[in-house]
Coordinates of C-alpha atoms in Angstrom, one line a residue:
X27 CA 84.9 78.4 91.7
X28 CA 84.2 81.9 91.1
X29 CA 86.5 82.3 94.5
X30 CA 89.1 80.6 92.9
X31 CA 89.2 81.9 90.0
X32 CA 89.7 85.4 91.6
X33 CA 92.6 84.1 93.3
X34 CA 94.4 82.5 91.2
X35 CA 95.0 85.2 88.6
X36 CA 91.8 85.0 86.6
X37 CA 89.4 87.5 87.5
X38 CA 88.1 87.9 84.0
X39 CA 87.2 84.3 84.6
X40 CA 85.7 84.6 88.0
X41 CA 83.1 87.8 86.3
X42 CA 82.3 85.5 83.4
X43 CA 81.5 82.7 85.7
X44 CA 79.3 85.1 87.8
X45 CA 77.2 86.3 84.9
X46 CA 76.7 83.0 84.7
X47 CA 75.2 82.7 87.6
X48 CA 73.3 85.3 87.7
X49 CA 71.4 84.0 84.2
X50 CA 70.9 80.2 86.3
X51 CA 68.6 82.1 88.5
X52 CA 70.9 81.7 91.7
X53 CA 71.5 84.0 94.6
X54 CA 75.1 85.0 95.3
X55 CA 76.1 84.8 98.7
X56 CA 78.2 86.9 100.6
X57 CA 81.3 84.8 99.8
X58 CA 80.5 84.9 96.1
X59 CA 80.0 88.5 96.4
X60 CA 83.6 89.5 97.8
X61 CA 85.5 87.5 95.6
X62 CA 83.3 89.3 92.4
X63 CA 84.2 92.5 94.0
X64 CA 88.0 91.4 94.0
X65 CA 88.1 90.1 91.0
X66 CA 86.2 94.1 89.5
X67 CA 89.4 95.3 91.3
X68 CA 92.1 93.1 89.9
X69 CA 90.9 94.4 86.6
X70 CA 89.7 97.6 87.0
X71 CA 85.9 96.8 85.7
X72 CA 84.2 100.1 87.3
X73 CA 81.4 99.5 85.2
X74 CA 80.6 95.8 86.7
X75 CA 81.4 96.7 90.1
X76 CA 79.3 99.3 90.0
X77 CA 76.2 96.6 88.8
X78 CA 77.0 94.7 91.5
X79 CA 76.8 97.2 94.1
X80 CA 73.7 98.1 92.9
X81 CA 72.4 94.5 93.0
X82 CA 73.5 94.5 96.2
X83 CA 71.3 97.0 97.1
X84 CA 68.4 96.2 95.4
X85 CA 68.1 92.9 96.9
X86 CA 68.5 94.7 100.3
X87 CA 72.2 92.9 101.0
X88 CA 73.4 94.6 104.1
X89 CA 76.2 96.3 103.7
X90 CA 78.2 95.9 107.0
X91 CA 82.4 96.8 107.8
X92 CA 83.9 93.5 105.8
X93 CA 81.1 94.2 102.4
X94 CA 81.5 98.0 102.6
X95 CA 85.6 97.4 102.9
X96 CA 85.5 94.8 99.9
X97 CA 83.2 98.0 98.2
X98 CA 85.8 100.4 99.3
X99 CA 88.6 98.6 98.1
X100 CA 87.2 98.1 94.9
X101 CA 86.4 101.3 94.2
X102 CA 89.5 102.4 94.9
X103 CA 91.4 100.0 92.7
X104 CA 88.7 100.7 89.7
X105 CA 90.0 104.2 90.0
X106 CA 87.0 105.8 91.7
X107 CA 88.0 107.7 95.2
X108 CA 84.3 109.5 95.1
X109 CA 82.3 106.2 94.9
X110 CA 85.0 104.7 97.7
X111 CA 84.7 107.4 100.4
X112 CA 81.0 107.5 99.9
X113 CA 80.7 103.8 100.8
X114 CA 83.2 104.4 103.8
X115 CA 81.5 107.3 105.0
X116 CA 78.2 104.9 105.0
X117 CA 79.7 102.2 107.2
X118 CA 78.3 102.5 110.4
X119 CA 80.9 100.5 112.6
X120 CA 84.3 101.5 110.9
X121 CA 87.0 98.8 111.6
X122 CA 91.0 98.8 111.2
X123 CA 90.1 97.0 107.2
X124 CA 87.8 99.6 106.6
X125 CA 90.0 102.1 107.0
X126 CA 93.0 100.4 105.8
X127 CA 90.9 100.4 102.7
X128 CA 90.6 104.1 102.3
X129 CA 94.4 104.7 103.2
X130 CA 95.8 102.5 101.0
X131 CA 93.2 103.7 98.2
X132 CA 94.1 107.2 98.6
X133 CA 97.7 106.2 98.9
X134 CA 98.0 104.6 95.5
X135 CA 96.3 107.4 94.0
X136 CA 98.5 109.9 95.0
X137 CA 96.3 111.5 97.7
X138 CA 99.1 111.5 100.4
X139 CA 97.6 114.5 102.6
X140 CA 93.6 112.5 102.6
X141 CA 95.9 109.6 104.0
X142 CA 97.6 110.9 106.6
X143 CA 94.8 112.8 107.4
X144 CA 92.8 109.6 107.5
X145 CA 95.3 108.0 109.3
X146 CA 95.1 110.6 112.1
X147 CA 91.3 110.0 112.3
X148 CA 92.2 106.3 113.2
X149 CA 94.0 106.9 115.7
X150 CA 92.3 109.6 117.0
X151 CA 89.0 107.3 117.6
X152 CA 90.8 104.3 119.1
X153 CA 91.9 102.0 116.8
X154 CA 95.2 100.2 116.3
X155 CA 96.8 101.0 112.9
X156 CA 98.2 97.4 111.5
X157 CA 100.8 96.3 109.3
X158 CA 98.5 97.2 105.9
X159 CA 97.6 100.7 107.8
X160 CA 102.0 102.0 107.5
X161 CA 102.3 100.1 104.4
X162 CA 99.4 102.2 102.9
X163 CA 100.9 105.5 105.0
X164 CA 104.5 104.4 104.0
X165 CA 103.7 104.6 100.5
X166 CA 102.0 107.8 100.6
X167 CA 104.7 109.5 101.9
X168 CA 106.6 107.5 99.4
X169 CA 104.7 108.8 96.6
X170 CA 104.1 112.2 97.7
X171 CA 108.1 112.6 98.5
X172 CA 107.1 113.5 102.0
X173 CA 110.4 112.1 103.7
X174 CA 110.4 113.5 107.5
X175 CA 106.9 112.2 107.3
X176 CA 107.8 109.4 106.4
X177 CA 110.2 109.0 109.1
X178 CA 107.9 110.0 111.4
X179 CA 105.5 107.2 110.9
X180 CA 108.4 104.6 110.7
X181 CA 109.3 105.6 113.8
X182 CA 106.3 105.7 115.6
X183 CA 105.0 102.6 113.7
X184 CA 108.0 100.7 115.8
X185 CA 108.0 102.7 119.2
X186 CA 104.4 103.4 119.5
X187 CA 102.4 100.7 118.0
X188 CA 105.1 98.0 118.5
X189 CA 105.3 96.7 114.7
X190 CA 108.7 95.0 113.7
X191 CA 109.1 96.4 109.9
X192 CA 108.8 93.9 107.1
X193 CA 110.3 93.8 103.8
X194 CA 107.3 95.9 102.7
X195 CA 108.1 98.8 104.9
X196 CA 111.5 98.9 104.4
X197 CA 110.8 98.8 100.7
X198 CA 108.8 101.6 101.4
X199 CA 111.1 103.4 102.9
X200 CA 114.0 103.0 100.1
X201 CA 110.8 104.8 97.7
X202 CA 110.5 107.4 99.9
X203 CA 114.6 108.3 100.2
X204 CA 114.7 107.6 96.3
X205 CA 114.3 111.4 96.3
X206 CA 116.4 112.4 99.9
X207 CA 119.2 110.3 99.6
X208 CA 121.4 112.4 101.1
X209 CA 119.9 112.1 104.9
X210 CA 120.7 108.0 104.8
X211 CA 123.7 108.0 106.1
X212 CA 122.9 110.2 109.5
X213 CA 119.2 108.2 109.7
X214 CA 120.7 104.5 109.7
X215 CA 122.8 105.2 112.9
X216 CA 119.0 105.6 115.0
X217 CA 118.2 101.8 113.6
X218 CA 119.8 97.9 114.8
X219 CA 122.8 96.7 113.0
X220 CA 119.7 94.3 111.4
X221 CA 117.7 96.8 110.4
X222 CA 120.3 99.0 109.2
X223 CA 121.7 95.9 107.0
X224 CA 118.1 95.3 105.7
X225 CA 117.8 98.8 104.4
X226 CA 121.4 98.7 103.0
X227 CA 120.6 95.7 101.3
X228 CA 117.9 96.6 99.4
X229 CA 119.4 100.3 98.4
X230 CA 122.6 98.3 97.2
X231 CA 120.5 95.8 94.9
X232 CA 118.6 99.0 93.5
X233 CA 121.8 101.4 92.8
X234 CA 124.0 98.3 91.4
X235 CA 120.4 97.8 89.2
X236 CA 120.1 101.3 88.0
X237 CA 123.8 101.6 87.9
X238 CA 124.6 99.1 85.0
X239 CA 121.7 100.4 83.0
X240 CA 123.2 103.9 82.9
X241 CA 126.5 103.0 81.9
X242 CA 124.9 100.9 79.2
X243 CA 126.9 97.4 80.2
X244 CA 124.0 96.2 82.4
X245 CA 121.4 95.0 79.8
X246 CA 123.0 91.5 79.2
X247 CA 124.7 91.4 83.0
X248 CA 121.2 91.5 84.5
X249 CA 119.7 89.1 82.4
X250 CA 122.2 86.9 83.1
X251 CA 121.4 86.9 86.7
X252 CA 118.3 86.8 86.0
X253 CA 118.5 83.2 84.2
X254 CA 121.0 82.5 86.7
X255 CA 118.5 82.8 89.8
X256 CA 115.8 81.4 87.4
X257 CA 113.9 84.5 87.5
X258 CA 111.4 85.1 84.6
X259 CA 110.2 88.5 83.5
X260 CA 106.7 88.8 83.9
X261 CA 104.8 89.5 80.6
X262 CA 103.2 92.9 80.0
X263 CA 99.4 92.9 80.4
X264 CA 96.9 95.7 80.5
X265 CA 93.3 95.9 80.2
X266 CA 90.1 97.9 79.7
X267 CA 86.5 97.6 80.8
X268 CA 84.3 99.1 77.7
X269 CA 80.6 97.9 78.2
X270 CA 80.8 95.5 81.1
X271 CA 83.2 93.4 79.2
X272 CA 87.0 93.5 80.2
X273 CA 89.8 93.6 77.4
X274 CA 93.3 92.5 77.7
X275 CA 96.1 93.1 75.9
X276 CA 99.7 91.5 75.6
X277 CA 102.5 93.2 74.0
X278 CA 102.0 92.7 69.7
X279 CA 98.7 91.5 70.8
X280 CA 97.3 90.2 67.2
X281 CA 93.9 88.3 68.8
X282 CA 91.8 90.8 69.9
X283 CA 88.4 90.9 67.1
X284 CA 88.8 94.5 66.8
X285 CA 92.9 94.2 65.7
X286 CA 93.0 95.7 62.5
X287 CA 91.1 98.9 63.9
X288 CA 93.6 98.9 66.8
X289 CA 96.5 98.8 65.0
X290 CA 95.0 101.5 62.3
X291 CA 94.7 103.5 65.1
X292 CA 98.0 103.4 66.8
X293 CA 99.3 104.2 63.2
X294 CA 97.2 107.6 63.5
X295 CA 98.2 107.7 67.3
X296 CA 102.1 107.8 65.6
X297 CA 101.7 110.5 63.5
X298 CA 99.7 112.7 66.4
X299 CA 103.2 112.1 68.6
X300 CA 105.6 113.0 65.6
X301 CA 103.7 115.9 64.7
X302 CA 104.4 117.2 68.4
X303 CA 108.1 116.0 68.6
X304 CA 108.0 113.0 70.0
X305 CA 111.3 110.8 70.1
X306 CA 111.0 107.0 71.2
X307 CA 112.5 106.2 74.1
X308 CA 114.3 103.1 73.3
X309 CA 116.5 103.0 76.1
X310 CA 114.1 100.9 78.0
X311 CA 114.0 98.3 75.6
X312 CA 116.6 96.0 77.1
X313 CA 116.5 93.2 74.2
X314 CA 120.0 93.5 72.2
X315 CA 118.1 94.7 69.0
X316 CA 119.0 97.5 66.5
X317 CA 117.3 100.4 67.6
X318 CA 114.3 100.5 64.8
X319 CA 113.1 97.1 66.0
X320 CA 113.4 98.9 69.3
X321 CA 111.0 102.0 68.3
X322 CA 108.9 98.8 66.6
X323 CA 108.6 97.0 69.9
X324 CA 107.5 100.2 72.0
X325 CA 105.5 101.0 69.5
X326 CA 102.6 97.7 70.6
X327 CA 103.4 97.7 74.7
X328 CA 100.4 96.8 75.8
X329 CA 98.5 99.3 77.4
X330 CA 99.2 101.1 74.2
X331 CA 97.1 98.6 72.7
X332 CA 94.8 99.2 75.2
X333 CA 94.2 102.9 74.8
X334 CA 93.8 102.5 71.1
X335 CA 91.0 100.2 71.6
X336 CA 89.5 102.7 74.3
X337 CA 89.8 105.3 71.7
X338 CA 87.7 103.5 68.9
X339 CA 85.6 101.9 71.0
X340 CA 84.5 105.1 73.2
X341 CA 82.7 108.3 72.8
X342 CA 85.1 111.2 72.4
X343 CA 85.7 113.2 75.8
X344 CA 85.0 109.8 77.6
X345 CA 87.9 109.2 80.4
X346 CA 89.5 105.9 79.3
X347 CA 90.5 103.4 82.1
X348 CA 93.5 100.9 81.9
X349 CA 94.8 98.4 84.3
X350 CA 98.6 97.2 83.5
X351 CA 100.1 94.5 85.6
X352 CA 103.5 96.3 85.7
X353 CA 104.9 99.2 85.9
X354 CA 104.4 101.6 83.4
X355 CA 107.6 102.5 81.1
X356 CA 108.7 105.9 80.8
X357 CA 108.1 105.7 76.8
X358 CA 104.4 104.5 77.3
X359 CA 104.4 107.3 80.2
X360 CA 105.6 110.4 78.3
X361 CA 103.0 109.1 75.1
X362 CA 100.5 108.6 77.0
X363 CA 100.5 112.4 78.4
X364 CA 101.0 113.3 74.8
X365 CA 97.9 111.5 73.5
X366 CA 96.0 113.0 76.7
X367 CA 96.5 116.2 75.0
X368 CA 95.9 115.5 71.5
X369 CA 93.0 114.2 72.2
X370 CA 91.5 116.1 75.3
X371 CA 90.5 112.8 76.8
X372 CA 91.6 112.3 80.6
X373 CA 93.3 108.5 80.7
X374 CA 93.4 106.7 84.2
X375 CA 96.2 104.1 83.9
X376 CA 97.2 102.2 87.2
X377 CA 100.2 100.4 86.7
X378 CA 102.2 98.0 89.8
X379 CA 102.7 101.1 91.7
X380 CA 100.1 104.0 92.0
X381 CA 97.6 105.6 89.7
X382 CA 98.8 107.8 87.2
X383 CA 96.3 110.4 86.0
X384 CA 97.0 111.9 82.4
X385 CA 95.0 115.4 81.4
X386 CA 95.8 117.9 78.9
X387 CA 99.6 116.4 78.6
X388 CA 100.0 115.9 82.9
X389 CA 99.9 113.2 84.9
X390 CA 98.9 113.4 88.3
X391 CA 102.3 111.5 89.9
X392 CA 104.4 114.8 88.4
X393 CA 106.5 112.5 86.6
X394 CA 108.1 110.5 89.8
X395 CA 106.6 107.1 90.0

């Protein structure tokens, strides 16, 4: 159950169900054990993943490659590299997951030079990089605007190692040119009239996408298509792990016990941002509403919701911790620098695509995400 539960979309679930367990007097096993640890990473609960690892240990559960990678992983995901590469410097008999682990965990935090280097290392002892290993190396490149390394690995990731590309690394691939646009043209020639069409297709969707937004006509044109193809947007969710219990917020969230403090607090949290020139970016709001009920909507996003329960609910100077499900808006992104430096609390938020890391008013992704 607690397997399923992790999943299927429910980790909060599959943690409850394991405290459970835990107060019945029963052993987990080592199947019970990974999926816990999945379900710490799907939501970023640092604080129970942590418990369990030390459970594990206690109880003398040996941690070989597929526990530590499952460790790794979560780690990585709860937004702690230190506590990651310590457990992957402990695994005795390093496999192509335990690594993938570490790559993919350095890539999504922006640590694109500790991948690559990582991925060298690999190699370097014998082991075949997979399909996970370029996706992970893809996207650091991607994140770290590194495009003739990026190339590079493409290249050597069909020649070398024999891997046909898939959509993933392709999609990869688009990231990384996002900022070196100019060298597609000559670079397409070196690829299959396939390929080539892939990568086209995929920059032609994104540029006709971002296209109609900037012009302003694409708000109802893409929703359109969007019922059309019977495509749903997927609601906003973000969450926080304060005393080994997990949080979660919707947008206009109005269930959570503690809502009248929250929403107290992002009333303060508005005056901090006016008082240092903030304007509302409500560009991003694509719903055909007048533009206050567009600075009203921004205003409870959800991981919003979630930092102004991390900031009433934690000690000041403690780094607050937030999981969203999607990507994080440029609004939410340029407050929550803002609040970082109000406040002089460091705020971890990882979003869809990376890690963002917000001190004094910066975030670690240098504004390209």
């Amino acid at each position: 159950m607690i397997d399923g539960y992790a999943q299927n979309g429910r980790p909060n679930d599959a943690l409850i169900l394991f405290r459970q367990m835990l107060k019945a007097k029963m052993k987990p096993n080592e199947a019970t054990l990974l999926a816990v640890l999945s379900a710490c990473g799907q939501v970023g609960a640092l604080e129970s993943g942590r418990w369990i690892h030390s459970h594990m240990q206690y109880n003398g559960i040996l941690v070989d490659a597929r526990m530590g990678s499952a460790l790794v992983d979560m780690y990585c995901k709860c937004g702690s590299l230190e506590d990651a590469r310590m457990v992957f410097d402990g695994i005795k008999d390093k496999d192509s997951v335990a690594f993938n682990a570490m790559i993919v965990g350095y890539a999504i935090h922006g640590f694109s030079q500790e991948a690559l280097e990582l991925f060298n290392n690999m190699c370097g002892i014998g082991l075949n990089p997979t399909e996970i290993t370029f996706i992970g190396i893809l996207s650091a490149c991607a994140h770290a605007g590194l495009v003739s390394e990026g190339w590079s690995v493409f290249n050597a990731m069909k020649d070398q190692y024999g891997i046909k590309p898939k959509v993933e690394h392709y999609g990869c691939m688009v990231h990384v040119h996002f900022i070196g646009t100019s060298i597609w043209e000559r670079k397409l020639w070196n690829y299959s009239s396939n390929e080539a069409l892939q990568i086209l297709e995929l920059m032609f969707f994104f540029r006709i996408y971002m296209l109609q937004l900037a012009i302003g006509m694409g708000v109802a044109r893409v929703r359109a298509m969007m019922k059309q193809s019977g495509v749903q947007k997927e609601p906003g969710c973000s969450s926080i792990e304060v005393n080994n219990k997990v949080h979660e917020f919707l947008a206009g969230d109005l269930k959570h016990p503690k809502c009248k403090e929250i929403y107290v607090m992002l009333k303060e949290i508005s005056g901090w941002l006016k008082g240092h020139g903030y304007l509302p970016q409500t560009e991003v709001v694509l719903h055909d509403i007048g533009e206050t009920e567009k600075e009203k909507s921004l205003e409870v996003h959800s991981e919003k919701l979630a930092i102004a329960f991390g900031l009433i609910s934690t000690q000041p100077g403690t780094t607050i911790k937030i999981v969203k499900n999607l990507r994080v808006c440029p609004d939410c992104h340029a407050v929550t620098k803002l609040i970082s430096k109000i406040t002089g609390r460091k705020i971890v938020v990882r979003d869809r695509n990376r890690f963002h890391h917000f001190v004094d008013g910066s975030c670690s992704c240098d504004d390209y995400w």
